[in-house]
Each structure stands twice: as C-alpha cells, then as structure tokens.
C-alpha cells in the first residue's frame, strides 16, 4: 500500500493542496484509496471538489456525502466554490443547527 500525506491547514486550504490531492489520485488510477482527516471534513471537501472535475460521481451525490459529515463555511466555502456560505461557521453532521 502506498501512503500519501498531504498536510492541509484547516483554516487555510489552498488550490495547491487540491492540485497535490488530484495529482496523487491521478498518478494511482488502479489503487484503492482511503482519504481522511481527523474529523473527515477536509477529506470530504477534497472529494467533493474532485467530483466536480470527474465523471465518476455526480456533484449532487458528492455534496450529499460531504454535508452528511459537515457543512462548510469560511475559507472552505471558497475552496469548494460555494460562496453562498462564506462567513458562516463550519458545522458538523449529527449536530442540531
């Protein structure tokens, strides 16, 4: 198994972080991958953004998966191109909003 670590500052995700993530996926097309972060928030946001550029999963399916884990706000809203939630706090699945 290949282990790829892409450190991401939770408060400041970057386009370069995403390019590194995308490159890791595309360099290993036959590999099974386990994508995670300590709260699954970053992982789900990266997978959502990747789904927007891939034919493997529909964007609405990826959004539903991500929102079952967390609802993004602040810099993550810009990272995944959902500016309508910019300025809102990050909120996590299973909590009563």
JSON list of C-alpha atoms in Angstrom, two decimals:
[
{"chain": "A", "resi": 1, "resn": "UNK", "atom": "CA", "xyz": [0.00, 0.00, 0.00]},
{"chain": "A", "resi": 2, "resn": "UNK", "atom": "CA", "xyz": [1.20, 3.49, -0.79]},
{"chain": "A", "resi": 3, "resn": "UNK", "atom": "CA", "xyz": [0.79, 6.17, 1.83]},
{"chain": "A", "resi": 4, "resn": "UNK", "atom": "CA", "xyz": [0.47, 9.76, 0.63]},
{"chain": "A", "resi": 5, "resn": "UNK", "atom": "CA", "xyz": [0.30, 12.55, 3.17]},
{"chain": "A", "resi": 6, "resn": "UNK", "atom": "CA", "xyz": [-0.91, 15.97, 2.08]},
{"chain": "A", "resi": 7, "resn": "UNK", "atom": "CA", "xyz": [-0.85, 18.38, 5.02]},
{"chain": "A", "resi": 8, "resn": "UNK", "atom": "CA", "xyz": [-3.63, 20.96, 4.89]},
{"chain": "A", "resi": 9, "resn": "UNK", "atom": "CA", "xyz": [-4.05, 23.91, 7.24]},
{"chain": "A", "resi": 10, "resn": "UNK", "atom": "CA", "xyz": [-7.70, 23.59, 8.32]},
{"chain": "A", "resi": 11, "resn": "UNK", "atom": "CA", "xyz": [-8.13, 27.37, 8.38]},
{"chain": "A", "resi": 12, "resn": "UNK", "atom": "CA", "xyz": [-6.44, 27.99, 5.02]},
{"chain": "A", "resi": 13, "resn": "UNK", "atom": "CA", "xyz": [-6.93, 25.30, 2.37]},
{"chain": "A", "resi": 14, "resn": "UNK", "atom": "CA", "xyz": [-5.21, 26.19, -0.91]},
{"chain": "A", "resi": 15, "resn": "UNK", "atom": "CA", "xyz": [-5.58, 25.41, -4.57]},
{"chain": "A", "resi": 16, "resn": "UNK", "atom": "CA", "xyz": [-2.09, 23.88, -4.39]},
{"chain": "A", "resi": 17, "resn": "UNK", "atom": "CA", "xyz": [-3.36, 21.47, -1.70]},
{"chain": "A", "resi": 18, "resn": "UNK", "atom": "CA", "xyz": [-6.08, 20.41, -4.11]},
{"chain": "A", "resi": 19, "resn": "UNK", "atom": "CA", "xyz": [-3.66, 20.04, -7.02]},
{"chain": "A", "resi": 20, "resn": "UNK", "atom": "CA", "xyz": [-1.46, 17.80, -4.84]},
{"chain": "A", "resi": 21, "resn": "UNK", "atom": "CA", "xyz": [-4.52, 15.73, -3.90]},
{"chain": "A", "resi": 22, "resn": "UNK", "atom": "CA", "xyz": [-5.71, 15.45, -7.50]},
{"chain": "A", "resi": 23, "resn": "UNK", "atom": "CA", "xyz": [-2.22, 14.51, -8.67]},
{"chain": "A", "resi": 24, "resn": "UNK", "atom": "CA", "xyz": [-1.99, 11.74, -6.05]},
{"chain": "A", "resi": 25, "resn": "UNK", "atom": "CA", "xyz": [-5.30, 10.27, -7.22]},
{"chain": "A", "resi": 26, "resn": "UNK", "atom": "CA", "xyz": [-4.48, 10.50, -10.90]},
{"chain": "A", "resi": 27, "resn": "UNK", "atom": "CA", "xyz": [-0.98, 9.02, -10.51]},
{"chain": "A", "resi": 28, "resn": "UNK", "atom": "CA", "xyz": [-2.56, 5.91, -8.94]},
{"chain": "A", "resi": 29, "resn": "UNK", "atom": "CA", "xyz": [-5.65, 5.16, -11.06]},
{"chain": "A", "resi": 30, "resn": "UNK", "atom": "CA", "xyz": [-5.89, 1.48, -10.10]},
{"chain": "A", "resi": 31, "resn": "UNK", "atom": "CA", "xyz": [-5.27, 1.94, -6.39]},
{"chain": "A", "resi": 32, "resn": "UNK", "atom": "CA", "xyz": [-7.93, 1.74, -3.74]},
{"chain": "A", "resi": 33, "resn": "UNK", "atom": "CA", "xyz": [-7.65, 4.87, -1.65]},
{"chain": "A", "resi": 34, "resn": "UNK", "atom": "CA", "xyz": [-8.61, 5.81, 1.84]},
{"chain": "A", "resi": 35, "resn": "UNK", "atom": "CA", "xyz": [-8.99, 9.58, 2.17]},
{"chain": "A", "resi": 36, "resn": "UNK", "atom": "CA", "xyz": [-9.41, 11.00, 5.62]},
{"chain": "A", "resi": 37, "resn": "UNK", "atom": "CA", "xyz": [-8.71, 13.76, 8.07]},
{"chain": "A", "resi": 38, "resn": "UNK", "atom": "CA", "xyz": [-9.18, 13.80, 11.80]},
{"chain": "A", "resi": 39, "resn": "UNK", "atom": "CA", "xyz": [-12.81, 14.96, 11.51]},
{"chain": "A", "resi": 40, "resn": "UNK", "atom": "CA", "xyz": [-13.37, 13.89, 7.86]},
{"chain": "A", "resi": 41, "resn": "UNK", "atom": "CA", "xyz": [-14.16, 17.49, 6.98]},
{"chain": "A", "resi": 42, "resn": "UNK", "atom": "CA", "xyz": [-11.12, 18.16, 4.81]},
{"chain": "A", "resi": 43, "resn": "UNK", "atom": "CA", "xyz": [-11.31, 14.74, 3.19]},
{"chain": "A", "resi": 44, "resn": "UNK", "atom": "CA", "xyz": [-14.94, 15.17, 2.20]},
{"chain": "A", "resi": 45, "resn": "UNK", "atom": "CA", "xyz": [-14.30, 18.69, 0.85]},
{"chain": "A", "resi": 46, "resn": "UNK", "atom": "CA", "xyz": [-11.42, 17.45, -1.28]},
{"chain": "A", "resi": 47, "resn": "UNK", "atom": "CA", "xyz": [-13.51, 14.56, -2.61]},
{"chain": "A", "resi": 48, "resn": "UNK", "atom": "CA", "xyz": [-16.39, 16.93, -3.36]},
{"chain": "A", "resi": 49, "resn": "UNK", "atom": "CA", "xyz": [-14.12, 19.29, -5.28]},
{"chain": "A", "resi": 50, "resn": "UNK", "atom": "CA", "xyz": [-12.57, 16.37, -7.14]},
{"chain": "A", "resi": 51, "resn": "UNK", "atom": "CA", "xyz": [-16.03, 15.03, -8.04]},
{"chain": "A", "resi": 52, "resn": "UNK", "atom": "CA", "xyz": [-16.79, 18.34, -9.74]},
{"chain": "A", "resi": 53, "resn": "UNK", "atom": "CA", "xyz": [-13.95, 17.58, -12.18]},
{"chain": "A", "resi": 54, "resn": "UNK", "atom": "CA", "xyz": [-14.55, 13.85, -12.56]},
{"chain": "A", "resi": 55, "resn": "UNK", "atom": "CA", "xyz": [-17.18, 11.76, -14.31]},
{"chain": "A", "resi": 56, "resn": "UNK", "atom": "CA", "xyz": [-17.02, 9.05, -11.61]},
{"chain": "A", "resi": 57, "resn": "UNK", "atom": "CA", "xyz": [-19.51, 10.66, -9.23]},
{"chain": "A", "resi": 58, "resn": "UNK", "atom": "CA", "xyz": [-22.18, 13.29, -9.69]},
{"chain": "A", "resi": 59, "resn": "UNK", "atom": "CA", "xyz": [-21.69, 16.61, -7.94]},
{"chain": "A", "resi": 60, "resn": "UNK", "atom": "CA", "xyz": [-25.03, 16.35, -6.09]},
{"chain": "A", "resi": 61, "resn": "UNK", "atom": "CA", "xyz": [-24.06, 12.92, -4.74]},
{"chain": "A", "resi": 62, "resn": "UNK", "atom": "CA", "xyz": [-20.70, 14.23, -3.55]},
{"chain": "A", "resi": 63, "resn": "UNK", "atom": "CA", "xyz": [-22.39, 17.25, -1.94]},
{"chain": "A", "resi": 64, "resn": "UNK", "atom": "CA", "xyz": [-24.84, 14.98, -0.08]},
{"chain": "A", "resi": 65, "resn": "UNK", "atom": "CA", "xyz": [-21.98, 12.85, 1.23]},
{"chain": "A", "resi": 66, "resn": "UNK", "atom": "CA", "xyz": [-20.00, 15.90, 2.33]},
{"chain": "A", "resi": 67, "resn": "UNK", "atom": "CA", "xyz": [-22.99, 17.51, 4.02]},
{"chain": "A", "resi": 68, "resn": "UNK", "atom": "CA", "xyz": [-23.73, 14.31, 5.96]},
{"chain": "A", "resi": 69, "resn": "UNK", "atom": "CA", "xyz": [-20.31, 14.85, 7.58]},
{"chain": "A", "resi": 70, "resn": "UNK", "atom": "CA", "xyz": [-20.11, 18.63, 7.71]},
{"chain": "A", "resi": 71, "resn": "UNK", "atom": "CA", "xyz": [-21.41, 21.83, 6.23]},
{"chain": "A", "resi": 72, "resn": "UNK", "atom": "CA", "xyz": [-18.61, 24.06, 5.17]},
{"chain": "A", "resi": 73, "resn": "UNK", "atom": "CA", "xyz": [-18.14, 27.71, 5.89]},
{"chain": "A", "resi": 74, "resn": "UNK", "atom": "CA", "xyz": [-15.46, 30.39, 5.73]},
{"chain": "A", "resi": 75, "resn": "UNK", "atom": "CA", "xyz": [-12.41, 29.53, 3.61]},
{"chain": "A", "resi": 76, "resn": "UNK", "atom": "CA", "xyz": [-13.77, 26.09, 2.76]},
{"chain": "A", "resi": 77, "resn": "UNK", "atom": "CA", "xyz": [-16.73, 27.74, 1.02]},
{"chain": "A", "resi": 78, "resn": "UNK", "atom": "CA", "xyz": [-14.31, 29.42, -1.36]},
{"chain": "A", "resi": 79, "resn": "UNK", "atom": "CA", "xyz": [-12.20, 26.24, -1.68]},
{"chain": "A", "resi": 80, "resn": "UNK", "atom": "CA", "xyz": [-15.18, 24.24, -3.00]},
{"chain": "A", "resi": 81, "resn": "UNK", "atom": "CA", "xyz": [-16.72, 27.18, -4.88]},
{"chain": "A", "resi": 82, "resn": "UNK", "atom": "CA", "xyz": [-19.80, 27.65, -2.71]},
{"chain": "A", "resi": 83, "resn": "UNK", "atom": "CA", "xyz": [-19.54, 31.36, -1.86]},
{"chain": "A", "resi": 84, "resn": "UNK", "atom": "CA", "xyz": [-23.10, 31.48, -0.54]},
{"chain": "A", "resi": 85, "resn": "UNK", "atom": "CA", "xyz": [-21.86, 30.12, 2.82]},
{"chain": "A", "resi": 86, "resn": "UNK", "atom": "CA", "xyz": [-18.77, 32.35, 3.13]},
{"chain": "A", "resi": 87, "resn": "UNK", "atom": "CA", "xyz": [-18.67, 33.82, 6.62]},
{"chain": "A", "resi": 88, "resn": "UNK", "atom": "CA", "xyz": [-20.73, 31.04, 8.19]},
{"chain": "A", "resi": 89, "resn": "UNK", "atom": "CA", "xyz": [-19.05, 28.76, 10.72]},
{"chain": "A", "resi": 90, "resn": "UNK", "atom": "CA", "xyz": [-18.08, 25.21, 9.80]},
{"chain": "A", "resi": 91, "resn": "UNK", "atom": "CA", "xyz": [-20.82, 22.92, 11.13]},
{"chain": "A", "resi": 92, "resn": "UNK", "atom": "CA", "xyz": [-20.62, 19.20, 11.66]},
{"chain": "A", "resi": 93, "resn": "UNK", "atom": "CA", "xyz": [-23.02, 16.36, 10.91]},
{"chain": "A", "resi": 94, "resn": "UNK", "atom": "CA", "xyz": [-25.04, 14.99, 13.80]},
{"chain": "A", "resi": 95, "resn": "UNK", "atom": "CA", "xyz": [-25.30, 18.37, 15.50]},
{"chain": "A", "resi": 96, "resn": "UNK", "atom": "CA", "xyz": [-28.51, 20.33, 15.77]},
{"chain": "A", "resi": 97, "resn": "UNK", "atom": "CA", "xyz": [-28.04, 23.55, 13.85]}
]
